[in-house]
């Protein structure tokens, strides 16, 4: 039996007509750069996130990079990022000339550990980028408190967490408030890379924010710094969300909640089948966040051997991520050494991403679990 990691073709088959109509409309309108679909999608996605403004960009990487720039971060500054994330989180910091400061994660949620943030704050620290890894929100309440105390900006890396809900439960006496991922910090960065929970048919990204000035700066930065066609007021970039992508994403946004629910349902099936599995650690979650299962990750001791056996049995698996950022060759220059960020290093040794997508079915999950259990046993 073959169980692919993802099955985008099958998912897209279900919406082929709608996508076709949307694409045709853009083609006939011939307004390919910042066409009306971009504006509409910005409004719709910002609203979905519970934020006032959305600025469509060409990638999640640029959503992070341009947010940092717009918040005034640059050479001489430090930005706190988790050591366990996709490298774009740190690269975005480096592009501004600032320095990423790698911080350890919580060993159960795999998100940045708020308790470890304060220790790395210096006079140069300007911002924190909590990453909602695998689709589970970082614990934003203590992070926002720290940020306020130290005058830091917070840019959420929500590239894996479209639609995840953070529940603020600690406000004394108050009832729990709910916030969508991306709407809590000064800016929320999203990627629409095809494999994300909301993915386009190519690259795309967006920043959502409640800060009008920030949104206005981002509009300049993404489009050559233009105020009018040939009046350029800042050093801008070409980082516009493509009109075709926006049109496709508008169609897919309507299905996002349903698809996230299907992912969560599949995660439940995994959880149940894995309940008594020896030597397999399931995703634990957190009471302060829903989980949209961009990735369903388990941990095992002899990871490489288990991965090999899963692949040999036809199961599509990935390792997110095998190398923590502080030990990546690209960041060798920052001088981190092995053992310095122990929880992230350990998770990188043990983690496996199992097949996860809305159309995964019980038979497939049962098969994956059977192979996994056997591989983890011996
Ligand atoms: C995908 C991703 C990004 C980058 O998004 P792109 O659109 O590929 O540039 C950044 N951070 C995280 C955590 C991601 O998963």
mmCIF file of C-alpha atoms and ligand atoms in Angstrom:
data_model
loop_
_atom_site.group_PDB
_atom_site.id
_atom_site.type_symbol
_atom_site.label_atom_id
_atom_site.label_comp_id
_atom_site.label_asym_id
_atom_site.label_seq_id
_atom_site.Cartn_x
_atom_site.Cartn_y
_atom_site.Cartn_z
ATOM 1 C CA UNK A 1 0.000 0.000 0.000
ATOM 2 C CA UNK A 2 1.164 3.516 -0.789
ATOM 3 C CA UNK A 3 0.244 6.410 1.477
ATOM 4 C CA UNK A 4 1.459 9.714 0.068
ATOM 5 C CA UNK A 5 2.489 12.463 2.481
ATOM 6 C CA UNK A 6 0.100 14.857 0.760
ATOM 7 C CA UNK A 7 -2.403 14.564 -2.060
ATOM 8 C CA UNK A 8 -2.934 18.010 -3.523
ATOM 9 C CA UNK A 9 -4.083 16.754 -6.917
ATOM 10 C CA UNK A 10 -6.959 14.857 -5.290
ATOM 11 C CA UNK A 11 -7.922 17.857 -3.177
ATOM 12 C CA UNK A 12 -7.879 20.203 -6.157
ATOM 13 C CA UNK A 13 -10.016 17.834 -8.203
ATOM 14 C CA UNK A 14 -12.884 18.683 -5.842
ATOM 15 C CA UNK A 15 -12.700 22.392 -6.622
ATOM 16 C CA UNK A 16 -11.495 22.224 -10.204
ATOM 17 C CA UNK A 17 -14.552 23.942 -11.670
ATOM 18 C CA UNK A 18 -14.442 26.867 -9.285
ATOM 19 C CA UNK A 19 -10.700 27.308 -9.724
ATOM 20 C CA UNK A 20 -11.095 27.142 -13.502
ATOM 21 C CA UNK A 21 -13.718 29.883 -13.441
ATOM 22 C CA UNK A 22 -11.598 32.069 -11.194
ATOM 23 C CA UNK A 23 -8.545 31.671 -13.413
ATOM 24 C CA UNK A 24 -10.556 32.400 -16.550
ATOM 25 C CA UNK A 25 -11.948 35.551 -14.985
ATOM 26 C CA UNK A 26 -8.459 36.867 -14.214
ATOM 27 C CA UNK A 27 -7.215 35.962 -17.666
ATOM 28 C CA UNK A 28 -10.099 37.784 -19.356
ATOM 29 C CA UNK A 29 -9.808 40.803 -17.073
ATOM 30 C CA UNK A 30 -6.075 40.956 -17.961
ATOM 31 C CA UNK A 31 -5.303 42.945 -14.809
ATOM 32 C CA UNK A 32 -2.471 40.673 -13.744
ATOM 33 C CA UNK A 33 -0.525 42.877 -11.331
ATOM 34 C CA UNK A 34 -2.391 43.856 -8.168
ATOM 35 C CA UNK A 35 -5.703 43.124 -9.840
ATOM 36 C CA UNK A 36 -8.919 43.362 -7.848
ATOM 37 C CA UNK A 37 -8.661 39.726 -6.728
ATOM 38 C CA UNK A 38 -5.607 40.677 -4.669
ATOM 39 C CA UNK A 39 -7.477 43.409 -2.849
ATOM 40 C CA UNK A 40 -10.503 41.195 -2.269
ATOM 41 C CA UNK A 41 -8.392 38.328 -0.966
ATOM 42 C CA UNK A 42 -6.506 40.699 1.353
ATOM 43 C CA UNK A 43 -9.780 41.864 2.843
ATOM 44 C CA UNK A 44 -11.224 38.361 3.104
ATOM 45 C CA UNK A 45 -8.147 36.768 4.650
ATOM 46 C CA UNK A 46 -7.584 39.644 7.109
ATOM 47 C CA UNK A 47 -11.223 39.322 8.158
ATOM 48 C CA UNK A 48 -10.840 35.565 8.507
ATOM 49 C CA UNK A 49 -7.888 36.171 10.847
ATOM 50 C CA UNK A 50 -9.741 38.802 12.842
ATOM 51 C CA UNK A 51 -7.295 41.508 11.752
ATOM 52 C CA UNK A 52 -8.064 44.892 10.200
ATOM 53 C CA UNK A 53 -5.559 44.880 7.343
ATOM 54 C CA UNK A 54 -3.968 42.369 5.001
ATOM 55 C CA UNK A 55 -1.100 43.009 2.610
ATOM 56 C CA UNK A 56 -0.567 40.335 -0.048
ATOM 57 C CA UNK A 57 3.059 39.493 -0.789
ATOM 58 C CA UNK A 58 5.005 37.045 -2.889
ATOM 59 C CA UNK A 59 5.923 34.631 -0.088
ATOM 60 C CA UNK A 60 5.867 33.887 3.616
ATOM 61 C CA UNK A 61 9.551 34.706 3.724
ATOM 62 C CA UNK A 62 8.837 38.218 2.481
ATOM 63 C CA UNK A 63 5.909 38.510 4.883
ATOM 64 C CA UNK A 64 8.430 38.073 7.713
ATOM 65 C CA UNK A 65 11.193 40.127 6.093
ATOM 66 C CA UNK A 66 9.043 43.107 5.125
ATOM 67 C CA UNK A 67 7.263 43.112 8.521
ATOM 68 C CA UNK A 68 10.636 43.386 10.225
ATOM 69 C CA UNK A 69 11.723 46.179 7.860
ATOM 70 C CA UNK A 70 8.451 48.034 8.311
ATOM 71 C CA UNK A 71 8.868 47.814 12.086
ATOM 72 C CA UNK A 72 12.244 49.500 11.727
ATOM 73 C CA UNK A 73 14.461 46.498 12.435
ATOM 74 C CA UNK A 74 17.914 46.505 10.848
ATOM 75 C CA UNK A 75 21.685 46.333 11.380
ATOM 76 C CA UNK A 76 22.771 46.209 15.018
ATOM 77 C CA UNK A 77 19.427 44.809 16.198
ATOM 78 C CA UNK A 78 18.705 41.369 17.581
ATOM 79 C CA UNK A 79 15.566 39.343 16.971
ATOM 80 C CA UNK A 80 14.636 36.312 19.050
ATOM 81 C CA UNK A 81 13.588 33.262 17.028
ATOM 82 C CA UNK A 82 13.116 29.611 17.959
ATOM 83 C CA UNK A 83 15.940 27.258 16.939
ATOM 84 C CA UNK A 84 13.329 24.756 15.744
ATOM 85 C CA UNK A 85 11.573 26.124 12.650
ATOM 86 C CA UNK A 86 11.938 26.423 8.889
ATOM 87 C CA UNK A 87 15.042 28.459 8.052
ATOM 88 C CA UNK A 88 13.037 31.296 6.466
ATOM 89 C CA UNK A 89 12.120 32.545 9.952
ATOM 90 C CA UNK A 90 15.765 33.339 10.673
ATOM 91 C CA UNK A 91 16.707 34.306 7.116
ATOM 92 C CA UNK A 92 14.111 37.064 7.173
ATOM 93 C CA UNK A 93 15.905 38.552 10.190
ATOM 94 C CA UNK A 94 19.304 38.272 8.508
ATOM 95 C CA UNK A 95 18.076 39.981 5.320
ATOM 96 C CA UNK A 96 17.387 43.138 7.354
ATOM 97 C CA UNK A 97 20.960 43.137 8.672
ATOM 98 C CA UNK A 98 19.762 42.231 12.175
ATOM 99 C CA UNK A 99 20.954 39.136 14.016
ATOM 100 C CA UNK A 100 18.729 36.145 14.778
ATOM 101 C CA UNK A 101 19.125 34.991 18.377
ATOM 102 C CA UNK A 102 18.212 31.326 18.567
ATOM 103 C CA UNK A 103 16.163 30.235 21.547
ATOM 104 C CA UNK A 104 15.136 26.828 22.795
ATOM 105 C CA UNK A 105 11.701 25.299 22.514
ATOM 106 C CA UNK A 106 9.262 23.531 24.783
ATOM 107 C CA UNK A 107 9.741 19.771 24.492
ATOM 108 C CA UNK A 108 6.010 19.022 24.322
ATOM 109 C CA UNK A 109 4.631 21.732 22.008
ATOM 110 C CA UNK A 110 7.857 22.271 19.981
ATOM 111 C CA UNK A 111 7.139 25.998 20.120
ATOM 112 C CA UNK A 112 9.457 28.648 21.543
ATOM 113 C CA UNK A 113 9.644 28.356 25.326
ATOM 114 C CA UNK A 114 8.504 31.689 26.805
ATOM 115 C CA UNK A 115 10.580 31.031 29.924
ATOM 116 C CA UNK A 116 13.734 30.911 27.844
ATOM 117 C CA UNK A 117 13.062 34.177 26.051
ATOM 118 C CA UNK A 118 13.838 36.539 28.912
ATOM 119 C CA UNK A 119 17.351 35.109 29.337
ATOM 120 C CA UNK A 120 18.359 36.081 25.808
ATOM 121 C CA UNK A 121 16.932 39.612 25.837
ATOM 122 C CA UNK A 122 19.694 42.233 25.594
ATOM 123 C CA UNK A 123 19.807 45.983 24.982
ATOM 124 C CA UNK A 124 19.914 45.209 21.267
ATOM 125 C CA UNK A 125 16.788 43.026 21.223
ATOM 126 C CA UNK A 126 14.047 44.607 19.124
ATOM 127 C CA UNK A 127 11.588 41.833 18.378
ATOM 128 C CA UNK A 128 10.448 38.276 18.966
ATOM 129 C CA UNK A 129 9.202 35.944 16.230
ATOM 130 C CA UNK A 130 7.150 33.167 17.800
ATOM 131 C CA UNK A 131 6.501 30.433 15.233
ATOM 132 C CA UNK A 132 3.233 28.510 15.512
ATOM 133 C CA UNK A 133 4.986 25.324 14.579
ATOM 134 C CA UNK A 134 3.068 22.496 12.864
ATOM 135 C CA UNK A 135 -0.206 24.423 13.337
ATOM 136 C CA UNK A 136 -0.238 24.881 17.112
ATOM 137 C CA UNK A 137 -0.092 28.449 18.438
ATOM 138 C CA UNK A 138 2.852 29.499 20.561
ATOM 139 C CA UNK A 139 1.903 30.517 24.073
ATOM 140 C CA UNK A 140 1.296 34.146 23.139
ATOM 141 C CA UNK A 141 0.158 35.569 26.469
ATOM 142 C CA UNK A 142 3.502 35.357 28.308
ATOM 143 C CA UNK A 143 5.286 36.310 25.079
ATOM 144 C CA UNK A 144 3.186 39.475 24.657
ATOM 145 C CA UNK A 145 3.703 40.333 28.327
ATOM 146 C CA UNK A 146 7.482 40.042 27.988
ATOM 147 C CA UNK A 147 7.387 42.056 24.790
ATOM 148 C CA UNK A 148 5.439 44.857 26.464
ATOM 149 C CA UNK A 149 7.770 44.884 29.480
ATOM 150 C CA UNK A 150 10.851 45.197 27.289
ATOM 151 C CA UNK A 151 9.396 47.323 24.485
ATOM 152 C CA UNK A 152 9.772 44.610 21.840
ATOM 153 C CA UNK A 153 7.780 44.032 18.678
ATOM 154 C CA UNK A 154 6.142 40.669 18.068
ATOM 155 C CA UNK A 155 5.858 39.196 14.588
ATOM 156 C CA UNK A 156 3.967 35.926 14.537
ATOM 157 C CA UNK A 157 5.251 33.388 12.055
ATOM 158 C CA UNK A 158 1.859 31.864 11.292
ATOM 159 C CA UNK A 159 3.053 30.246 8.055
ATOM 160 C CA UNK A 160 1.932 26.819 9.329
ATOM 161 C CA UNK A 161 -1.109 27.911 11.311
ATOM 162 C CA UNK A 162 -3.844 29.355 9.063
ATOM 163 C CA UNK A 163 -6.991 29.253 11.165
ATOM 164 C CA UNK A 164 -5.493 28.081 14.454
ATOM 165 C CA UNK A 165 -7.129 29.686 17.486
ATOM 166 C CA UNK A 166 -5.264 30.921 20.556
ATOM 167 C CA UNK A 167 -7.246 31.034 23.775
ATOM 168 C CA UNK A 168 -6.176 33.603 26.282
ATOM 169 C CA UNK A 169 -7.277 32.042 29.545
ATOM 170 C CA UNK A 170 -5.054 33.727 32.077
ATOM 171 C CA UNK A 171 -6.681 37.152 32.258
ATOM 172 C CA UNK A 172 -7.797 37.347 35.873
ATOM 173 C CA UNK A 173 -11.487 36.906 36.317
ATOM 174 C CA UNK A 174 -12.143 37.459 32.648
ATOM 175 C CA UNK A 175 -13.539 34.776 30.414
ATOM 176 C CA UNK A 176 -11.315 33.173 27.881
ATOM 177 C CA UNK A 177 -10.810 35.286 24.802
ATOM 178 C CA UNK A 178 -10.083 33.725 21.460
ATOM 179 C CA UNK A 179 -7.748 35.056 18.804
ATOM 180 C CA UNK A 180 -6.865 33.660 15.419
ATOM 181 C CA UNK A 181 -3.194 32.989 14.739
ATOM 182 C CA UNK A 182 -1.602 36.051 13.206
ATOM 183 C CA UNK A 183 -3.879 38.598 14.869
ATOM 184 C CA UNK A 184 -2.156 38.765 18.265
ATOM 185 C CA UNK A 185 1.267 40.298 17.646
ATOM 186 C CA UNK A 186 2.143 43.553 15.881
ATOM 187 C CA UNK A 187 2.094 41.602 12.627
ATOM 188 C CA UNK A 188 1.172 38.080 11.547
ATOM 189 C CA UNK A 189 3.028 36.506 8.643
ATOM 190 C CA UNK A 190 1.485 33.852 6.430
ATOM 191 C CA UNK A 191 2.757 31.731 3.567
ATOM 192 C CA UNK A 192 0.561 30.340 0.817
ATOM 193 C CA UNK A 193 3.227 27.927 -0.389
ATOM 194 C CA UNK A 194 1.270 25.113 -2.092
ATOM 195 C CA UNK A 195 1.619 22.570 0.721
ATOM 196 C CA UNK A 196 0.426 24.867 3.536
ATOM 197 C CA UNK A 197 -3.070 24.466 4.978
ATOM 198 C CA UNK A 198 -4.092 27.348 2.717
ATOM 199 C CA UNK A 199 -1.830 26.990 -0.294
ATOM 200 C CA UNK A 200 -1.829 28.594 -3.721
ATOM 201 C CA UNK A 201 -0.749 27.250 -7.078
ATOM 202 C CA UNK A 202 2.689 28.744 -6.618
ATOM 203 C CA UNK A 203 4.287 31.102 -4.115
ATOM 204 C CA UNK A 204 2.379 33.665 -2.096
ATOM 205 C CA UNK A 205 2.223 35.278 1.321
ATOM 206 C CA UNK A 206 0.478 37.896 3.436
ATOM 207 C CA UNK A 207 0.945 40.052 6.487
ATOM 208 C CA UNK A 208 -2.124 40.717 8.607
ATOM 209 C CA UNK A 209 -2.118 43.493 11.190
ATOM 210 C CA UNK A 210 -4.347 45.854 13.122
ATOM 211 C CA UNK A 211 -1.830 48.667 12.701
ATOM 212 C CA UNK A 212 -2.810 50.910 9.805
ATOM 213 C CA UNK A 213 0.577 52.660 9.620
ATOM 214 C CA UNK A 214 2.343 49.308 9.416
ATOM 215 C CA UNK A 215 -0.027 48.147 6.657
ATOM 216 C CA UNK A 216 0.633 51.365 4.715
ATOM 217 C CA UNK A 217 4.406 50.886 4.991
ATOM 218 C CA UNK A 218 4.052 47.316 3.772
ATOM 219 C CA UNK A 219 2.041 48.486 0.753
ATOM 220 C CA UNK A 220 4.980 50.737 -0.191
ATOM 221 C CA UNK A 221 7.633 48.105 0.501
ATOM 222 C CA UNK A 222 5.986 45.436 -1.623
ATOM 223 C CA UNK A 223 5.543 47.638 -4.668
ATOM 224 C CA UNK A 224 8.802 49.450 -5.457
ATOM 225 C CA UNK A 225 8.217 52.043 -2.752
ATOM 226 C CA UNK A 226 5.699 53.731 -5.006
ATOM 227 C CA UNK A 227 3.322 56.435 -3.957
ATOM 228 C CA UNK A 228 2.156 56.832 -7.542
ATOM 229 C CA UNK A 229 3.328 55.076 -10.694
ATOM 230 C CA UNK A 230 6.723 56.802 -10.936
ATOM 231 C CA UNK A 231 7.031 58.444 -7.529
ATOM 232 C CA UNK A 232 9.089 56.233 -5.208
ATOM 233 C CA UNK A 233 9.273 57.399 -1.601
ATOM 234 C CA UNK A 234 11.230 54.543 0.026
ATOM 235 C CA UNK A 235 13.517 51.760 -1.145
ATOM 236 C CA UNK A 236 10.854 49.215 -2.017
ATOM 237 C CA UNK A 237 10.839 45.722 -3.428
ATOM 238 C CA UNK A 238 8.880 43.715 -5.932
ATOM 239 C CA UNK A 239 6.969 41.431 -3.614
ATOM 240 C CA UNK A 240 3.409 41.524 -4.845
ATOM 241 C CA UNK A 241 0.927 38.694 -4.444
ATOM 242 C CA UNK A 242 0.089 37.491 -7.953
ATOM 243 C CA UNK A 243 -3.477 38.071 -9.114
ATOM 244 C CA UNK A 244 -3.908 34.449 -10.293
ATOM 245 C CA UNK A 245 -2.749 33.224 -6.896
ATOM 246 C CA UNK A 246 -5.149 35.568 -5.109
ATOM 247 C CA UNK A 247 -8.022 34.329 -7.268
ATOM 248 C CA UNK A 248 -7.232 30.683 -6.489
ATOM 249 C CA UNK A 249 -6.695 31.413 -2.803
ATOM 250 C CA UNK A 250 -10.070 33.162 -2.565
ATOM 251 C CA UNK A 251 -11.715 29.934 -3.704
ATOM 252 C CA UNK A 252 -9.661 27.810 -1.328
ATOM 253 C CA UNK A 253 -10.201 30.110 1.677
ATOM 254 C CA UNK A 254 -13.880 29.105 1.640
ATOM 255 C CA UNK A 255 -12.823 25.522 2.347
ATOM 256 C CA UNK A 256 -10.085 26.216 4.889
ATOM 257 C CA UNK A 257 -12.119 25.619 8.047
ATOM 258 C CA UNK A 258 -13.611 22.436 6.629
ATOM 259 C CA UNK A 259 -10.187 21.171 5.567
ATOM 260 C CA UNK A 260 -8.677 22.045 8.956
ATOM 261 C CA UNK A 261 -11.486 20.087 10.613
ATOM 262 C CA UNK A 262 -10.739 17.101 8.397
ATOM 263 C CA UNK A 263 -7.074 17.319 9.381
ATOM 264 C CA UNK A 264 -8.028 17.441 13.079
ATOM 265 C CA UNK A 265 -10.338 14.466 12.594
ATOM 266 C CA UNK A 266 -7.496 12.504 11.016
ATOM 267 C CA UNK A 267 -5.176 13.528 13.835
ATOM 268 C CA UNK A 268 -7.703 12.099 16.297
ATOM 269 C CA UNK A 269 -7.642 8.790 14.444
ATOM 270 C CA UNK A 270 -3.845 8.767 14.575
ATOM 271 C CA UNK A 271 -3.995 9.622 18.300
ATOM 272 C CA UNK A 272 -6.369 6.754 19.020
ATOM 273 C CA UNK A 273 -4.434 4.188 17.015
ATOM 274 C CA UNK A 274 -1.178 5.297 18.627
ATOM 275 C CA UNK A 275 -2.519 5.352 22.162
ATOM 276 C CA UNK A 276 -0.657 2.284 23.370
ATOM 277 C CA UNK A 277 2.218 2.409 20.926
ATOM 278 C CA UNK A 278 5.585 1.618 22.455
ATOM 279 C CA UNK A 279 8.353 4.172 21.962
ATOM 280 C CA UNK A 280 6.212 6.625 19.997
ATOM 281 C CA UNK A 281 5.477 10.092 21.355
ATOM 282 C CA UNK A 282 2.299 11.607 19.943
ATOM 283 C CA UNK A 283 1.657 15.349 19.527
ATOM 284 C CA UNK A 284 0.456 16.586 22.898
ATOM 285 C CA UNK A 285 -1.100 19.931 22.003
ATOM 286 C CA UNK A 286 -1.830 22.657 24.528
ATOM 287 C CA UNK A 287 -4.953 23.860 26.300
ATOM 288 C CA UNK A 288 -4.401 27.422 25.069
ATOM 289 C CA UNK A 289 -4.515 26.619 21.355
ATOM 290 C CA UNK A 290 -6.408 24.632 18.789
ATOM 291 C CA UNK A 291 -4.238 22.616 16.419
ATOM 292 C CA UNK A 292 -4.679 22.796 12.646
ATOM 293 C CA UNK A 293 -2.213 19.952 12.024
ATOM 294 C CA UNK A 294 -0.218 21.407 9.193
ATOM 295 C CA UNK A 295 2.091 18.610 10.299
ATOM 296 C CA UNK A 296 1.253 15.543 12.386
ATOM 297 C CA UNK A 297 4.604 14.839 14.028
ATOM 298 C CA UNK A 298 5.616 11.949 16.264
ATOM 299 C CA UNK A 299 8.886 11.277 18.004
ATOM 300 C CA UNK A 300 10.794 7.996 18.073
ATOM 301 C CA UNK A 301 14.245 7.056 19.345
ATOM 302 C CA UNK A 302 15.818 5.412 16.294
ATOM 303 C CA UNK A 303 14.394 7.956 13.925
ATOM 304 C CA UNK A 304 16.467 7.338 10.813
ATOM 305 C CA UNK A 305 15.813 3.608 10.915
ATOM 306 C CA UNK A 306 12.076 4.168 11.428
ATOM 307 C CA UNK A 307 11.942 6.649 8.544
ATOM 308 C CA UNK A 308 13.680 4.135 6.296
ATOM 309 C CA UNK A 309 11.184 1.413 7.168
ATOM 310 C CA UNK A 310 8.200 3.701 6.653
ATOM 311 C CA UNK A 311 9.511 4.727 3.234
ATOM 312 C CA UNK A 312 10.253 1.115 2.297
ATOM 313 C CA UNK A 313 6.635 0.280 3.131
ATOM 314 C CA UNK A 314 5.329 3.010 0.820
ATOM 315 C CA UNK A 315 4.572 5.621 3.471
ATOM 316 C CA UNK A 316 5.431 9.202 2.523
ATOM 317 C CA UNK A 317 7.148 10.793 5.489
ATOM 318 C CA UNK A 318 9.271 13.873 6.015
ATOM 319 C CA UNK A 319 11.558 15.074 8.755
ATOM 320 C CA UNK A 320 10.646 18.573 9.898
ATOM 321 C CA UNK A 321 13.350 19.423 10.792
ATOM 322 C CA UNK A 322 16.529 17.376 10.933
ATOM 323 C CA UNK A 323 18.886 20.251 11.805
ATOM 324 C CA UNK A 324 18.133 23.041 14.290
ATOM 325 C CA UNK A 325 18.841 26.497 12.904
ATOM 326 C CA UNK A 326 21.766 27.293 15.200
ATOM 327 C CA UNK A 327 23.624 24.279 13.754
ATOM 328 C CA UNK A 328 22.886 25.026 10.090
ATOM 329 C CA UNK A 329 25.972 25.730 8.023
ATOM 330 C CA UNK A 330 24.395 28.972 6.830
ATOM 331 C CA UNK A 331 24.488 30.217 10.448
ATOM 332 C CA UNK A 332 27.928 28.869 11.289
ATOM 333 C CA UNK A 333 29.162 32.450 11.540
ATOM 334 C CA UNK A 334 27.045 33.131 14.625
ATOM 335 C CA UNK A 335 29.241 30.734 16.596
ATOM 336 C CA UNK A 336 26.690 28.419 18.185
ATOM 337 C CA UNK A 337 27.908 24.957 19.175
ATOM 338 C CA UNK A 338 26.274 21.564 19.586
ATOM 339 C CA UNK A 339 24.628 21.099 22.965
ATOM 340 C CA UNK A 340 23.847 24.780 23.386
ATOM 341 C CA UNK A 341 20.127 24.514 22.590
ATOM 342 C CA UNK A 342 19.420 21.013 23.869
ATOM 343 C CA UNK A 343 15.650 20.577 23.565
ATOM 344 C CA UNK A 344 15.570 21.675 19.915
ATOM 345 C CA UNK A 345 18.565 19.466 19.155
ATOM 346 C CA UNK A 346 16.889 16.455 20.735
ATOM 347 C CA UNK A 347 13.598 17.039 18.923
ATOM 348 C CA UNK A 348 15.503 17.297 15.610
ATOM 349 C CA UNK A 349 16.976 13.860 16.296
ATOM 350 C CA UNK A 350 13.612 12.208 17.017
ATOM 351 C CA UNK A 351 10.895 13.915 15.004
ATOM 352 C CA UNK A 352 9.010 12.429 12.019
ATOM 353 C CA UNK A 353 6.153 13.989 10.035
ATOM 354 C CA UNK A 354 3.531 11.396 9.116
ATOM 355 C CA UNK A 355 1.164 11.703 6.130
ATOM 356 C CA UNK A 356 -1.413 14.395 6.912
ATOM 357 C CA UNK A 357 -3.972 16.096 4.676
ATOM 358 C CA UNK A 358 -7.745 16.539 4.602
ATOM 359 C CA UNK A 359 -8.424 13.516 2.373
ATOM 360 C CA UNK A 360 -6.332 11.007 4.284
ATOM 361 C CA UNK A 361 -8.557 8.105 5.326
ATOM 362 C CA UNK A 362 -8.804 5.659 8.185
ATOM 363 C CA UNK A 363 -7.453 2.720 6.176
ATOM 364 C CA UNK A 364 -4.375 4.716 5.236
ATOM 365 C CA UNK A 365 -3.834 5.898 8.804
ATOM 366 C CA UNK A 366 -4.230 2.372 10.129
ATOM 367 C CA UNK A 367 -1.582 1.168 7.700
ATOM 368 C CA UNK A 368 0.847 3.990 8.585
ATOM 369 C CA UNK A 369 0.413 3.248 12.288
ATOM 370 C CA UNK A 370 0.930 -0.470 11.764
ATOM 371 C CA UNK A 371 4.225 0.102 9.974
ATOM 372 C CA UNK A 372 5.284 2.766 12.461
ATOM 373 C CA UNK A 373 4.528 0.616 15.502
ATOM 374 C CA UNK A 374 6.481 -2.277 14.118
ATOM 375 C CA UNK A 375 9.443 -0.104 13.146
ATOM 376 C CA UNK A 376 9.518 1.590 16.556
ATOM 377 C CA UNK A 377 9.287 -1.686 18.436
ATOM 378 C CA UNK A 378 12.559 -3.270 17.487
HETATM 379 C C1 LIG B 1 6.667 27.936 4.845
HETATM 380 C C2 LIG B 1 7.260 28.668 5.966
HETATM 381 C C3 LIG B 1 7.889 29.910 5.808
HETATM 382 C C4 LIG B 1 8.213 30.510 4.472
HETATM 383 O O1 LIG B 1 7.207 30.622 3.595
HETATM 384 P P1 LIG B 1 7.502 30.740 2.017
HETATM 385 O O2 LIG B 1 6.181 31.145 1.471
HETATM 386 O O3 LIG B 1 7.968 29.419 1.547
HETATM 387 O O4 LIG B 1 8.526 31.802 1.843
HETATM 388 C C5 LIG B 1 8.322 30.574 6.935
HETATM 389 N N1 LIG B 1 8.187 30.047 8.149
HETATM 390 C C6 LIG B 1 7.618 28.841 8.348
HETATM 391 C C7 LIG B 1 7.490 28.323 9.735
HETATM 392 C C8 LIG B 1 7.161 28.105 7.262
HETATM 393 O O5 LIG B 1 6.610 26.901 7.472
#
